[in-house]
mmCIF file of C-alpha atoms in Angstrom:
data_model
loop_
_atom_site.group_PDB
_atom_site.id
_atom_site.type_symbol
_atom_site.label_atom_id
_atom_site.label_comp_id
_atom_site.label_asym_id
_atom_site.label_seq_id
_atom_site.Cartn_x
_atom_site.Cartn_y
_atom_site.Cartn_z
ATOM 1 C CA MET A 10 96.702 72.645 35.904
ATOM 2 C CA ASN A 11 95.064 70.538 37.719
ATOM 3 C CA ILE A 12 95.581 71.680 41.813
ATOM 4 C CA TYR A 13 96.303 68.129 42.793
ATOM 5 C CA ALA A 14 98.808 67.848 39.971
ATOM 6 C CA ASP A 15 99.993 71.602 40.948
ATOM 7 C CA LEU A 16 100.550 70.872 44.557
ATOM 8 C CA PHE A 17 102.756 67.541 43.523
ATOM 9 C CA LEU A 18 105.165 69.318 40.680
ATOM 10 C CA THR A 19 105.389 72.067 43.217
ATOM 11 C CA PHE A 20 106.540 70.412 45.798
ATOM 12 C CA ALA A 21 108.908 67.978 43.817
ATOM 13 C CA LYS A 22 110.374 71.270 42.729
ATOM 14 C CA VAL A 23 111.122 72.251 46.121
ATOM 15 C CA GLY A 24 112.273 69.143 47.076
ATOM 16 C CA VAL A 25 114.581 68.584 44.294
ATOM 17 C CA MET A 26 115.961 72.390 44.520
ATOM 18 C CA THR A 27 116.857 71.864 48.544
ATOM 19 C CA PHE A 28 119.743 70.948 49.658
ATOM 20 C CA GLY A 29 120.283 70.805 53.686
ATOM 21 C CA GLY A 30 116.994 69.275 54.772
ATOM 22 C CA GLY A 31 114.298 71.194 56.260
ATOM 23 C CA TYR A 32 115.944 74.447 57.313
ATOM 24 C CA ALA A 33 117.527 75.170 54.102
ATOM 25 C CA MET A 34 114.461 74.132 52.678
ATOM 26 C CA LEU A 35 112.440 77.404 53.827
ATOM 27 C CA PRO A 36 113.463 79.820 51.596
ATOM 28 C CA ILE A 37 112.116 78.187 48.751
ATOM 29 C CA LEU A 38 109.536 77.185 50.339
ATOM 30 C CA GLN A 39 108.505 80.878 50.933
ATOM 31 C CA ARG A 40 109.292 81.302 47.121
ATOM 32 C CA GLU A 41 107.128 78.851 46.093
ATOM 33 C CA VAL A 42 104.242 78.298 48.495
ATOM 34 C CA VAL A 43 103.511 81.769 49.803
ATOM 35 C CA ASP A 44 104.899 84.411 47.215
ATOM 36 C CA ASN A 45 104.456 82.176 43.669
ATOM 37 C CA LYS A 46 101.204 80.094 44.563
ATOM 38 C CA GLY A 47 99.898 82.279 47.588
ATOM 39 C CA TRP A 48 98.636 78.568 48.999
ATOM 40 C CA ALA A 49 99.656 80.160 52.749
ATOM 41 C CA THR A 50 100.773 83.193 54.468
ATOM 42 C CA GLU A 51 104.134 83.667 55.758
ATOM 43 C CA GLU A 52 102.621 83.507 59.190
ATOM 44 C CA GLU A 53 101.138 80.415 58.742
ATOM 45 C CA LEU A 54 104.191 78.644 56.863
ATOM 46 C CA MET A 55 106.051 79.844 60.325
ATOM 47 C CA ASP A 56 103.336 78.326 62.218
ATOM 48 C CA TYR A 57 103.593 74.549 59.778
ATOM 49 C CA PHE A 58 107.501 74.843 60.399
ATOM 50 C CA ALA A 59 106.740 75.166 63.902
ATOM 51 C CA ILE A 60 104.438 72.247 64.254
ATOM 52 C CA GLY A 61 106.650 70.228 61.548
ATOM 53 C CA GLN A 62 109.478 71.035 63.774
ATOM 54 C CA CYS A 63 107.795 69.537 67.458
ATOM 55 C CA THR A 64 105.972 66.646 65.389
ATOM 56 C CA PRO A 65 107.749 63.243 64.716
ATOM 57 C CA GLY A 66 109.508 63.322 60.606
ATOM 58 C CA VAL A 67 111.284 65.347 58.739
ATOM 59 C CA ILE A 68 110.370 69.363 58.926
ATOM 60 C CA ALA A 69 109.766 69.580 55.194
ATOM 61 C CA VAL A 70 107.619 66.607 54.554
ATOM 62 C CA ASN A 71 105.538 67.800 57.467
ATOM 63 C CA THR A 72 105.118 71.339 56.270
ATOM 64 C CA ALA A 73 104.576 70.138 52.791
ATOM 65 C CA THR A 74 101.785 67.816 54.183
ATOM 66 C CA PHE A 75 100.095 70.295 56.006
ATOM 67 C CA ILE A 76 99.995 73.085 52.759
ATOM 68 C CA GLY A 77 98.774 70.568 51.035
ATOM 69 C CA GLN A 78 95.658 69.336 53.525
ATOM 70 C CA LYS A 79 94.899 72.962 54.097
ATOM 71 C CA ASN A 80 94.801 73.339 50.323
ATOM 72 C CA LYS A 81 92.966 70.114 49.292
ATOM 73 C CA GLY A 82 92.243 67.995 52.009
ATOM 74 C CA VAL A 83 93.803 64.677 52.914
ATOM 75 C CA PRO A 84 94.281 63.788 48.922
ATOM 76 C CA GLY A 85 96.422 67.502 48.786
ATOM 77 C CA GLY A 86 98.250 66.261 51.853
ATOM 78 C CA ILE A 87 99.086 63.211 50.198
ATOM 79 C CA LEU A 88 100.909 64.479 47.075
ATOM 80 C CA ALA A 89 102.312 67.158 48.570
ATOM 81 C CA THR A 90 104.346 64.908 50.371
ATOM 82 C CA LEU A 91 104.924 62.777 47.601
ATOM 83 C CA GLY A 92 106.401 65.431 45.715
ATOM 84 C CA VAL A 93 108.373 66.602 48.397
ATOM 85 C CA VAL A 94 109.921 63.436 48.688
ATOM 86 C CA PHE A 95 109.652 61.562 45.144
ATOM 87 C CA PRO A 96 113.201 63.836 44.066
ATOM 88 C CA SER A 97 114.964 62.797 47.215
ATOM 89 C CA LEU A 98 113.947 59.036 46.767
ATOM 90 C CA VAL A 99 115.364 59.000 43.179
ATOM 91 C CA ILE A 100 118.418 61.018 43.903
ATOM 92 C CA ILE A 101 119.394 58.912 46.841
ATOM 93 C CA SER A 102 118.705 55.703 44.985
ATOM 94 C CA LEU A 103 120.756 56.554 42.032
ATOM 95 C CA LEU A 104 123.522 57.971 44.400
ATOM 96 C CA ALA A 105 123.711 55.110 47.208
ATOM 97 C CA GLY A 106 126.106 52.824 44.834
ATOM 98 C CA VAL A 107 127.912 55.552 43.668
ATOM 99 C CA ILE A 108 129.090 57.470 46.845
ATOM 100 C CA THR A 109 130.134 54.400 48.451
ATOM 101 C CA ALA A 110 132.361 53.481 45.581
ATOM 102 C CA PHE A 111 133.561 56.858 45.258
ATOM 103 C CA SER A 112 133.255 58.255 48.930
ATOM 104 C CA HIS A 113 137.542 57.547 49.293
ATOM 105 C CA LEU A 114 138.307 60.107 46.860
ATOM 106 C CA ALA A 115 139.594 63.714 48.212
ATOM 107 C CA TRP A 116 137.550 65.676 45.500
ATOM 108 C CA VAL A 117 134.251 64.033 46.997
ATOM 109 C CA SER A 118 135.523 64.744 50.846
ATOM 110 C CA HIS A 119 136.301 68.061 49.618
ATOM 111 C CA ALA A 120 133.052 68.416 47.674
ATOM 112 C CA PHE A 121 130.842 67.377 50.666
ATOM 113 C CA GLY A 122 132.589 69.524 52.965
ATOM 114 C CA GLY A 123 131.924 72.443 50.561
ATOM 115 C CA ILE A 124 128.232 71.686 50.368
ATOM 116 C CA ARG A 125 127.845 71.662 54.242
ATOM 117 C CA VAL A 126 129.539 75.283 54.582
ATOM 118 C CA CYS A 127 126.651 76.603 52.204
ATOM 119 C CA VAL A 128 124.100 74.702 53.897
ATOM 120 C CA CYS A 129 125.007 76.571 56.524
ATOM 121 C CA ILE A 130 124.320 79.668 54.773
ATOM 122 C CA LEU A 131 121.032 78.698 53.378
ATOM 123 C CA ILE A 132 120.031 77.961 57.301
ATOM 124 C CA LEU A 133 121.344 81.435 58.518
ATOM 125 C CA ASN A 134 119.541 83.234 55.556
ATOM 126 C CA ALA A 135 116.169 81.096 56.867
ATOM 127 C CA VAL A 136 116.630 82.277 60.372
ATOM 128 C CA VAL A 137 117.212 85.895 59.663
ATOM 129 C CA LYS A 138 113.895 85.775 57.519
ATOM 130 C CA LEU A 139 112.053 84.371 60.334
ATOM 131 C CA LEU A 140 113.429 86.404 62.749
ATOM 132 C CA LYS A 141 112.312 89.653 61.094
ATOM 133 C CA LYS A 142 108.955 88.536 60.643
ATOM 134 C CA ALA A 143 109.154 86.708 64.560
ATOM 135 C CA VAL A 144 110.746 89.013 66.894
ATOM 136 C CA ILE A 145 108.132 91.958 66.346
ATOM 137 C CA ASP A 146 108.223 93.705 69.986
ATOM 138 C CA VAL A 147 109.856 93.497 73.285
ATOM 139 C CA PRO A 148 108.223 90.395 74.457
ATOM 140 C CA THR A 149 108.815 88.831 71.527
ATOM 141 C CA ALA A 150 112.502 89.809 71.646
ATOM 142 C CA ILE A 151 112.705 88.513 75.588
ATOM 143 C CA LEU A 152 111.246 85.184 74.287
ATOM 144 C CA PHE A 153 113.690 84.826 71.684
ATOM 145 C CA ALA A 154 116.465 85.238 73.987
ATOM 146 C CA ALA A 155 115.045 83.158 76.416
ATOM 147 C CA VAL A 156 114.462 80.351 74.016
ATOM 148 C CA ALA A 157 118.122 81.189 72.178
ATOM 149 C CA LEU A 158 119.922 80.914 75.435
ATOM 150 C CA GLY A 159 118.029 77.774 77.183
ATOM 151 C CA SER A 160 118.368 75.655 73.958
ATOM 152 C CA TYR A 161 122.099 76.842 73.857
ATOM 153 C CA PHE A 162 123.026 76.282 77.588
ATOM 154 C CA THR A 163 120.345 73.197 77.864
ATOM 155 C CA PRO A 164 120.186 69.961 76.770
ATOM 156 C CA LEU A 165 116.291 70.444 76.850
ATOM 157 C CA SER A 166 114.263 69.100 73.700
ATOM 158 C CA PRO A 167 112.936 71.536 70.912
ATOM 159 C CA VAL A 168 109.621 70.141 71.502
ATOM 160 C CA VAL A 169 109.856 71.631 75.382
ATOM 161 C CA PHE A 170 110.509 74.929 74.129
ATOM 162 C CA VAL A 171 108.110 74.895 71.678
ATOM 163 C CA VAL A 172 105.363 74.305 74.113
ATOM 164 C CA ALA A 173 107.053 76.992 76.504
ATOM 165 C CA ALA A 174 106.688 79.562 73.824
ATOM 166 C CA GLY A 175 103.406 78.853 72.731
ATOM 167 C CA ALA A 176 102.495 79.058 76.178
ATOM 168 C CA ALA A 177 104.218 81.931 76.929
ATOM 169 C CA GLY A 178 102.556 83.828 73.976
ATOM 170 C CA ILE A 179 99.091 82.645 74.999
ATOM 171 C CA VAL A 180 99.752 84.435 78.215
ATOM 172 C CA LEU A 181 101.499 87.071 77.261
ATOM 173 C CA ARG A 182 98.234 88.415 74.559
ATOM 174 C CA SER A 183 95.758 87.541 76.746
ATOM 175 C CA LEU A 184 97.548 90.004 79.557
ATOM 176 C CA GLY A 185 97.561 92.521 76.270
ATOM 177 C CA VAL A 186 101.541 92.478 76.380
ATOM 178 C CA GLY A 187 102.678 93.381 72.789
ATOM 179 C CA LYS A 188 101.223 93.500 69.806
#
């Protein structure tokens, strides 16, 4: 298959199968992009995800753009981005009128309640997978704890934590601390 079509269709598949946003998309992205296609390593995917989180826009869209661009330059980035948003555009366009017409029904409200619970579990699974790959030694465990506590107890932007953690990683590695 043409790599451009493959980029679009793979990310369209990711986009159509993902409910709950960027975090819930991580396990599907890992399976499709890392395991099935080999377009990125797990470490690269985590890096793209981190960068996508601290840049404007939707995390999944930014990640798709990075992966597409890495594999086929600007056209690949554009096609991967279009692929990941295309299913949402179609589905939202179809549902926009229907949802407002039926949102007052109890079963619709209950369905969304169930979907929210499911999305929480999908996000938790993504966090556990990332945690296993990211926290590899004592320094990264301390950094993890510091960022977790800081993000919970302060109103600081996630960008501050990403930049601070990146700087800490540079300092720690340059001092020869950790792996």
